[in-house]
């Protein structure tokens, strides 16, 4: 069978192959590869046109909602304004309808002028600048060929981007780590510039050309340097994004990395050189002469052909593409073996750990220590903590942010940590209440929580791990202790240490949470997590070494993934029936719909999208409702998951994702705080429902409809002044939902059943609604809203 290529979503286009600086740590000119000498200095217009055509056809074939293109070099500004304009216009014109272009340029900043900024503002090009810190740090490497400092000119470029008229163009700074530079001085110098993001990059090195070490700096000097910066960044309240630190925090929770230098996410990047040849990641230039070459070019080969190149495919196989040492490592899910180029050794290629292996281990463990996860209690240990012990997870400011309906990355991360602790406590309580059966599985989980915490964290972050514990604690004995054994087995497979776990099999399938399932005979199967994968020995002696149906993940724009959970037996925790295993065609439909919906969320609900990206781990496909009605659900005991029947349009899916994740967030808040009197047994009418609900039901619905109101508000703003049916529909929906939600907030307050904290929470919802209530609407929109209320009765939030 012909392999299916994994699409590229990121493209580095070299528009000039020379540079006006002579940085001595540059991987293009100062490392092993010399191909730059044979390239044209400037990319030709015919090459740019062919590049744009290839990217456009690739985006159309894979229905990509967005592609990121970075104009690079050498120094790309040397290509001149006319060539850069041609590049931007050709790329944008070649993309299919519905595919957005995220266009950036990475420069040393020396040539950046007002004229260039005006051009990039016109063309919507964001600008990243290389800067290694203060003048002393920057001058260590980034100088002109005659030895002059580049720092004053780069600083002027950054200050230009900080001006109000250009601030929106500023993408961030790239800083290459040098352990001889003072990390405190470097951090302070960069932080003073108020960048939106800083990437701290390890200098490129291999086992043949190891990184610099300084006498007396200890065994992990790069980790020590970065951990110093991390501590300052945390103390300052994380004033800007740092992909390295954020990727470690995310992967420790089982989420995707934001950078190819960490984590196990497949590479989706390709480089196009000035002569039109396709290359692998630029970092490979540090390995050996010709290392990035593919032998393919833009005139003769499609991007699908490039995606099947062995060198690129090798960076898309997860743990299978790592050395045995890496596969057995307890932090492999976060480290991912490090940057591919940094694994190179002449005698065996890239089948090695990173040359920064020790530093990466120390960095990940150091950051993990900051998160202080609650460990799985040992058998016979102290009873689990009650939920009230976790309330310190949220600050007052974070609770206020959530009350307004939003919740950024830090806030949702704090919710996730609290939920993780609660899941662990519930697992301990469920195991204890079940007579401490499957003691070997519990003991292994406890052991792995110390020896391979990332493996345990990834498995227990799975939404339906908590669902298993909740059902057992509720007395549902139909979910046997095999669920606990399956969790331990999945953690053992992730740890890859050779631990064996007996797991009962019922119904012909062995399910391993977060991984997938294997068809095996009923009975007791033994799952062994090996360094090179897994082994399952069935009750009849048959041996299996591969999953028949792996859990499938969908990669979305920005480098994060969500699991499409159509296997877990406990996914039926939602209020509606779930689907079975999706066909390839159904999977493709979901992939396109989720990618487009995520693009819409980032555009229409940016204050909600950040929290969704941080906390949404799983989408569970549901069956459509009667007559094909849209159906969606969030389960209180499945934090991080939403259930949805795929609707017919991406905007509806976007709204359902936002609506249901509101329920996820509020459920997590209610696990921590009493917002209402739980003894109040009265029923209350919600404006959008014909049946009365308990107060918590009204609270949940009101909170979810904050997102619905903002969604229709942003759609109305987009149609401002425009005629047409779609515009009229958006205005009417906005009029209806802001009225419904405002009425519901007042009904909550008037109930008299809110706690003081709950009244403050209601005030936050009022504050969020206030600007939307002030938006003027045509009288026709208000009339249409009233007609919808009277004639059609209650509406679903996504009805349009």
PDB file of N, CA, C and O in Angstrom, residues 102-137:
ATOM      1  N   UNK A 102      -0.003  32.789   7.274  1.00  0.00           N
ATOM      2  CA  UNK A 102       0.730  33.377   8.397  1.00  0.00           C
ATOM      3  C   UNK A 102       2.149  33.623   7.879  1.00  0.00           C
ATOM      4  O   UNK A 102       2.975  32.714   7.846  1.00  0.00           O
ATOM      5  N   UNK A 103       2.414  34.850   7.450  1.00  0.00           N
ATOM      6  CA  UNK A 103       3.673  35.173   6.779  1.00  0.00           C
ATOM      7  C   UNK A 103       4.580  35.937   7.734  1.00  0.00           C
ATOM      8  O   UNK A 103       4.172  36.941   8.332  1.00  0.00           O
ATOM      9  N   UNK A 104       5.823  35.474   7.836  1.00  0.00           N
ATOM     10  CA  UNK A 104       6.798  36.075   8.751  1.00  0.00           C
ATOM     11  C   UNK A 104       8.131  36.236   8.039  1.00  0.00           C
ATOM     12  O   UNK A 104       8.396  35.590   7.036  1.00  0.00           O
ATOM     13  N   UNK A 105       8.965  37.084   8.605  1.00  0.00           N
ATOM     14  CA  UNK A 105      10.329  37.230   8.115  1.00  0.00           C
ATOM     15  C   UNK A 105      11.251  37.217   9.318  1.00  0.00           C
ATOM     16  O   UNK A 105      10.928  37.777  10.376  1.00  0.00           O
ATOM     17  N   UNK A 106      12.363  36.492   9.189  1.00  0.00           N
ATOM     18  CA  UNK A 106      13.331  36.449  10.288  1.00  0.00           C
ATOM     19  C   UNK A 106      14.605  37.138   9.845  1.00  0.00           C
ATOM     20  O   UNK A 106      15.236  36.733   8.870  1.00  0.00           O
ATOM     21  N   UNK A 107      14.978  38.177  10.573  1.00  0.00           N
ATOM     22  CA  UNK A 107      16.067  39.058  10.167  1.00  0.00           C
ATOM     23  C   UNK A 107      17.000  39.342  11.336  1.00  0.00           C
ATOM     24  O   UNK A 107      16.606  39.224  12.501  1.00  0.00           O
ATOM     25  N   UNK A 108      18.230  39.765  10.993  1.00  0.00           N
ATOM     26  CA  UNK A 108      19.133  40.222  12.054  1.00  0.00           C
ATOM     27  C   UNK A 108      18.845  41.666  12.441  1.00  0.00           C
ATOM     28  O   UNK A 108      19.417  42.180  13.397  1.00  0.00           O
ATOM     29  N   UNK A 109      17.972  42.326  11.691  1.00  0.00           N
ATOM     30  CA  UNK A 109      17.513  43.662  12.057  1.00  0.00           C
ATOM     31  C   UNK A 109      18.379  44.803  11.569  1.00  0.00           C
ATOM     32  O   UNK A 109      17.962  45.967  11.633  1.00  0.00           O
ATOM     33  N   UNK A 110      19.564  44.516  11.060  1.00  0.00           N
ATOM     34  CA  UNK A 110      20.488  45.585  10.676  1.00  0.00           C
ATOM     35  C   UNK A 110      19.882  46.488   9.605  1.00  0.00           C
ATOM     36  O   UNK A 110      20.027  47.711   9.638  1.00  0.00           O
ATOM     37  N   UNK A 111      19.189  45.892   8.620  1.00  0.00           N
ATOM     38  CA  UNK A 111      18.655  46.650   7.495  1.00  0.00           C
ATOM     39  C   UNK A 111      17.221  47.153   7.725  1.00  0.00           C
ATOM     40  O   UNK A 111      16.658  47.813   6.858  1.00  0.00           O
ATOM     41  N   UNK A 112      16.628  46.823   8.867  1.00  0.00           N
ATOM     42  CA  UNK A 112      15.211  47.133   9.057  1.00  0.00           C
ATOM     43  C   UNK A 112      15.001  48.644   9.175  1.00  0.00           C
ATOM     44  O   UNK A 112      15.541  49.301  10.056  1.00  0.00           O
ATOM     45  N   UNK A 113      14.193  49.194   8.279  1.00  0.00           N
ATOM     46  CA  UNK A 113      13.937  50.630   8.211  1.00  0.00           C
ATOM     47  C   UNK A 113      12.437  50.897   8.301  1.00  0.00           C
ATOM     48  O   UNK A 113      11.615  49.977   8.270  1.00  0.00           O
ATOM     49  N   UNK A 114      12.064  52.178   8.372  1.00  0.00           N
ATOM     50  CA  UNK A 114      10.649  52.531   8.334  1.00  0.00           C
ATOM     51  C   UNK A 114      10.018  52.069   7.024  1.00  0.00           C
ATOM     52  O   UNK A 114       8.862  51.634   7.006  1.00  0.00           O
ATOM     53  N   UNK A 115      10.769  52.178   5.941  1.00  0.00           N
ATOM     54  CA  UNK A 115      10.227  51.772   4.644  1.00  0.00           C
ATOM     55  C   UNK A 115       9.898  50.285   4.636  1.00  0.00           C
ATOM     56  O   UNK A 115       8.842  49.871   4.123  1.00  0.00           O
ATOM     57  N   UNK A 116      10.777  49.480   5.202  1.00  0.00           N
ATOM     58  CA  UNK A 116      10.497  48.042   5.282  1.00  0.00           C
ATOM     59  C   UNK A 116       9.284  47.788   6.189  1.00  0.00           C
ATOM     60  O   UNK A 116       8.424  46.950   5.889  1.00  0.00           O
ATOM     61  N   UNK A 117       9.208  48.494   7.301  1.00  0.00           N
ATOM     62  CA  UNK A 117       8.076  48.292   8.210  1.00  0.00           C
ATOM     63  C   UNK A 117       6.760  48.670   7.541  1.00  0.00           C
ATOM     64  O   UNK A 117       5.740  47.991   7.721  1.00  0.00           O
ATOM     65  N   UNK A 118       6.772  49.750   6.768  1.00  0.00           N
ATOM     66  CA  UNK A 118       5.565  50.141   6.030  1.00  0.00           C
ATOM     67  C   UNK A 118       5.181  49.041   5.034  1.00  0.00           C
ATOM     68  O   UNK A 118       4.000  48.717   4.869  1.00  0.00           O
ATOM     69  N   UNK A 119       6.174  48.498   4.354  1.00  0.00           N
ATOM     70  CA  UNK A 119       5.915  47.425   3.396  1.00  0.00           C
ATOM     71  C   UNK A 119       5.315  46.214   4.104  1.00  0.00           C
ATOM     72  O   UNK A 119       4.313  45.640   3.632  1.00  0.00           O
ATOM     73  N   UNK A 120       5.892  45.836   5.238  1.00  0.00           N
ATOM     74  CA  UNK A 120       5.413  44.641   5.940  1.00  0.00           C
ATOM     75  C   UNK A 120       4.039  44.881   6.572  1.00  0.00           C
ATOM     76  O   UNK A 120       3.242  43.949   6.697  1.00  0.00           O
ATOM     77  N   UNK A 121       3.754  46.121   6.967  1.00  0.00           N
ATOM     78  CA  UNK A 121       2.421  46.436   7.457  1.00  0.00           C
ATOM     79  C   UNK A 121       1.393  46.282   6.338  1.00  0.00           C
ATOM     80  O   UNK A 121       0.290  45.761   6.544  1.00  0.00           O
ATOM     81  N   UNK A 122       1.762  46.727   5.139  1.00  0.00           N
ATOM     82  CA  UNK A 122       0.862  46.588   3.989  1.00  0.00           C
ATOM     83  C   UNK A 122       0.639  45.123   3.633  1.00  0.00           C
ATOM     84  O   UNK A 122      -0.487  44.712   3.306  1.00  0.00           O
ATOM     85  N   UNK A 123       1.703  44.328   3.709  1.00  0.00           N
ATOM     86  CA  UNK A 123       1.634  42.930   3.269  1.00  0.00           C
ATOM     87  C   UNK A 123       1.282  41.964   4.398  1.00  0.00           C
ATOM     88  O   UNK A 123       1.183  40.761   4.158  1.00  0.00           O
ATOM     89  N   UNK A 124       1.111  42.478   5.619  1.00  0.00           N
ATOM     90  CA  UNK A 124       0.784  41.649   6.785  1.00  0.00           C
ATOM     91  C   UNK A 124       1.868  40.603   7.031  1.00  0.00           C
ATOM     92  O   UNK A 124       1.610  39.400   7.086  1.00  0.00           O
ATOM     93  N   UNK A 125       3.093  41.091   7.189  1.00  0.00           N
ATOM     94  CA  UNK A 125       4.254  40.235   7.455  1.00  0.00           C
ATOM     95  C   UNK A 125       4.757  40.544   8.861  1.00  0.00           C
ATOM     96  O   UNK A 125       5.093  41.683   9.176  1.00  0.00           O
ATOM     97  N   UNK A 126       4.833  39.530   9.724  1.00  0.00           N
ATOM     98  CA  UNK A 126       5.341  39.719  11.078  1.00  0.00           C
ATOM     99  C   UNK A 126       6.848  39.500  11.086  1.00  0.00           C
ATOM    100  O   UNK A 126       7.389  38.719  10.300  1.00  0.00           O
ATOM    101  N   UNK A 127       7.528  40.185  12.015  1.00  0.00           N
ATOM    102  CA  UNK A 127       8.982  40.278  11.979  1.00  0.00           C
ATOM    103  C   UNK A 127       9.584  39.697  13.250  1.00  0.00           C
ATOM    104  O   UNK A 127       9.237  40.105  14.363  1.00  0.00           O
ATOM    105  N   UNK A 128      10.491  38.729  13.087  1.00  0.00           N
ATOM    106  CA  UNK A 128      11.275  38.206  14.194  1.00  0.00           C
ATOM    107  C   UNK A 128      12.715  38.659  14.054  1.00  0.00           C
ATOM    108  O   UNK A 128      13.250  38.742  12.946  1.00  0.00           O
ATOM    109  N   UNK A 129      13.365  38.954  15.176  1.00  0.00           N
ATOM    110  CA  UNK A 129      14.722  39.508  15.146  1.00  0.00           C
ATOM    111  C   UNK A 129      15.632  38.682  16.043  1.00  0.00           C
ATOM    112  O   UNK A 129      15.256  38.279  17.145  1.00  0.00           O
ATOM    113  N   UNK A 130      16.860  38.449  15.566  1.00  0.00           N
ATOM    114  CA  UNK A 130      17.875  37.739  16.352  1.00  0.00           C
ATOM    115  C   UNK A 130      18.612  38.719  17.252  1.00  0.00           C
ATOM    116  O   UNK A 130      19.128  39.741  16.786  1.00  0.00           O
ATOM    117  N   UNK A 131      18.627  38.426  18.537  1.00  0.00           N
ATOM    118  CA  UNK A 131      19.316  39.278  19.504  1.00  0.00           C
ATOM    119  C   UNK A 131      19.709  38.401  20.682  1.00  0.00           C
ATOM    120  O   UNK A 131      18.851  37.756  21.282  1.00  0.00           O
ATOM    121  N   UNK A 132      20.979  38.389  21.031  1.00  0.00           N
ATOM    122  CA  UNK A 132      21.467  37.476  22.066  1.00  0.00           C
ATOM    123  C   UNK A 132      21.532  38.082  23.460  1.00  0.00           C
ATOM    124  O   UNK A 132      22.089  37.466  24.373  1.00  0.00           O
ATOM    125  N   UNK A 133      20.987  39.294  23.630  1.00  0.00           N
ATOM    126  CA  UNK A 133      20.957  39.879  24.973  1.00  0.00           C
ATOM    127  C   UNK A 133      21.468  41.290  24.980  1.00  0.00           C
ATOM    128  O   UNK A 133      21.225  42.075  24.045  1.00  0.00           O
ATOM    129  N   UNK A 134      22.188  41.650  26.048  1.00  0.00           N
ATOM    130  CA  UNK A 134      22.769  42.989  26.135  1.00  0.00           C
ATOM    131  C   UNK A 134      23.939  43.089  25.164  1.00  0.00           C
ATOM    132  O   UNK A 134      24.257  42.151  24.434  1.00  0.00           O
ATOM    133  N   UNK A 135      24.598  44.242  25.132  1.00  0.00           N
ATOM    134  CA  UNK A 135      25.660  44.442  24.132  1.00  0.00           C
ATOM    135  C   UNK A 135      26.800  43.443  24.308  1.00  0.00           C
ATOM    136  O   UNK A 135      27.295  42.888  23.328  1.00  0.00           O
ATOM    137  N   UNK A 136      27.190  43.203  25.547  1.00  0.00           N
ATOM    138  CA  UNK A 136      28.301  42.271  25.774  1.00  0.00           C
ATOM    139  C   UNK A 136      27.958  40.876  25.266  1.00  0.00           C
ATOM    140  O   UNK A 136      28.776  40.216  24.620  1.00  0.00           O
ATOM    141  N   UNK A 137      26.734  40.425  25.549  1.00  0.00           N
ATOM    142  CA  UNK A 137      26.319  39.091  25.105  1.00  0.00           C
ATOM    143  C   UNK A 137      26.187  39.032  23.591  1.00  0.00           C
ATOM    144  O   UNK A 137      26.631  38.083  22.945  1.00  0.00           O
TER     145      UNK A 137
END
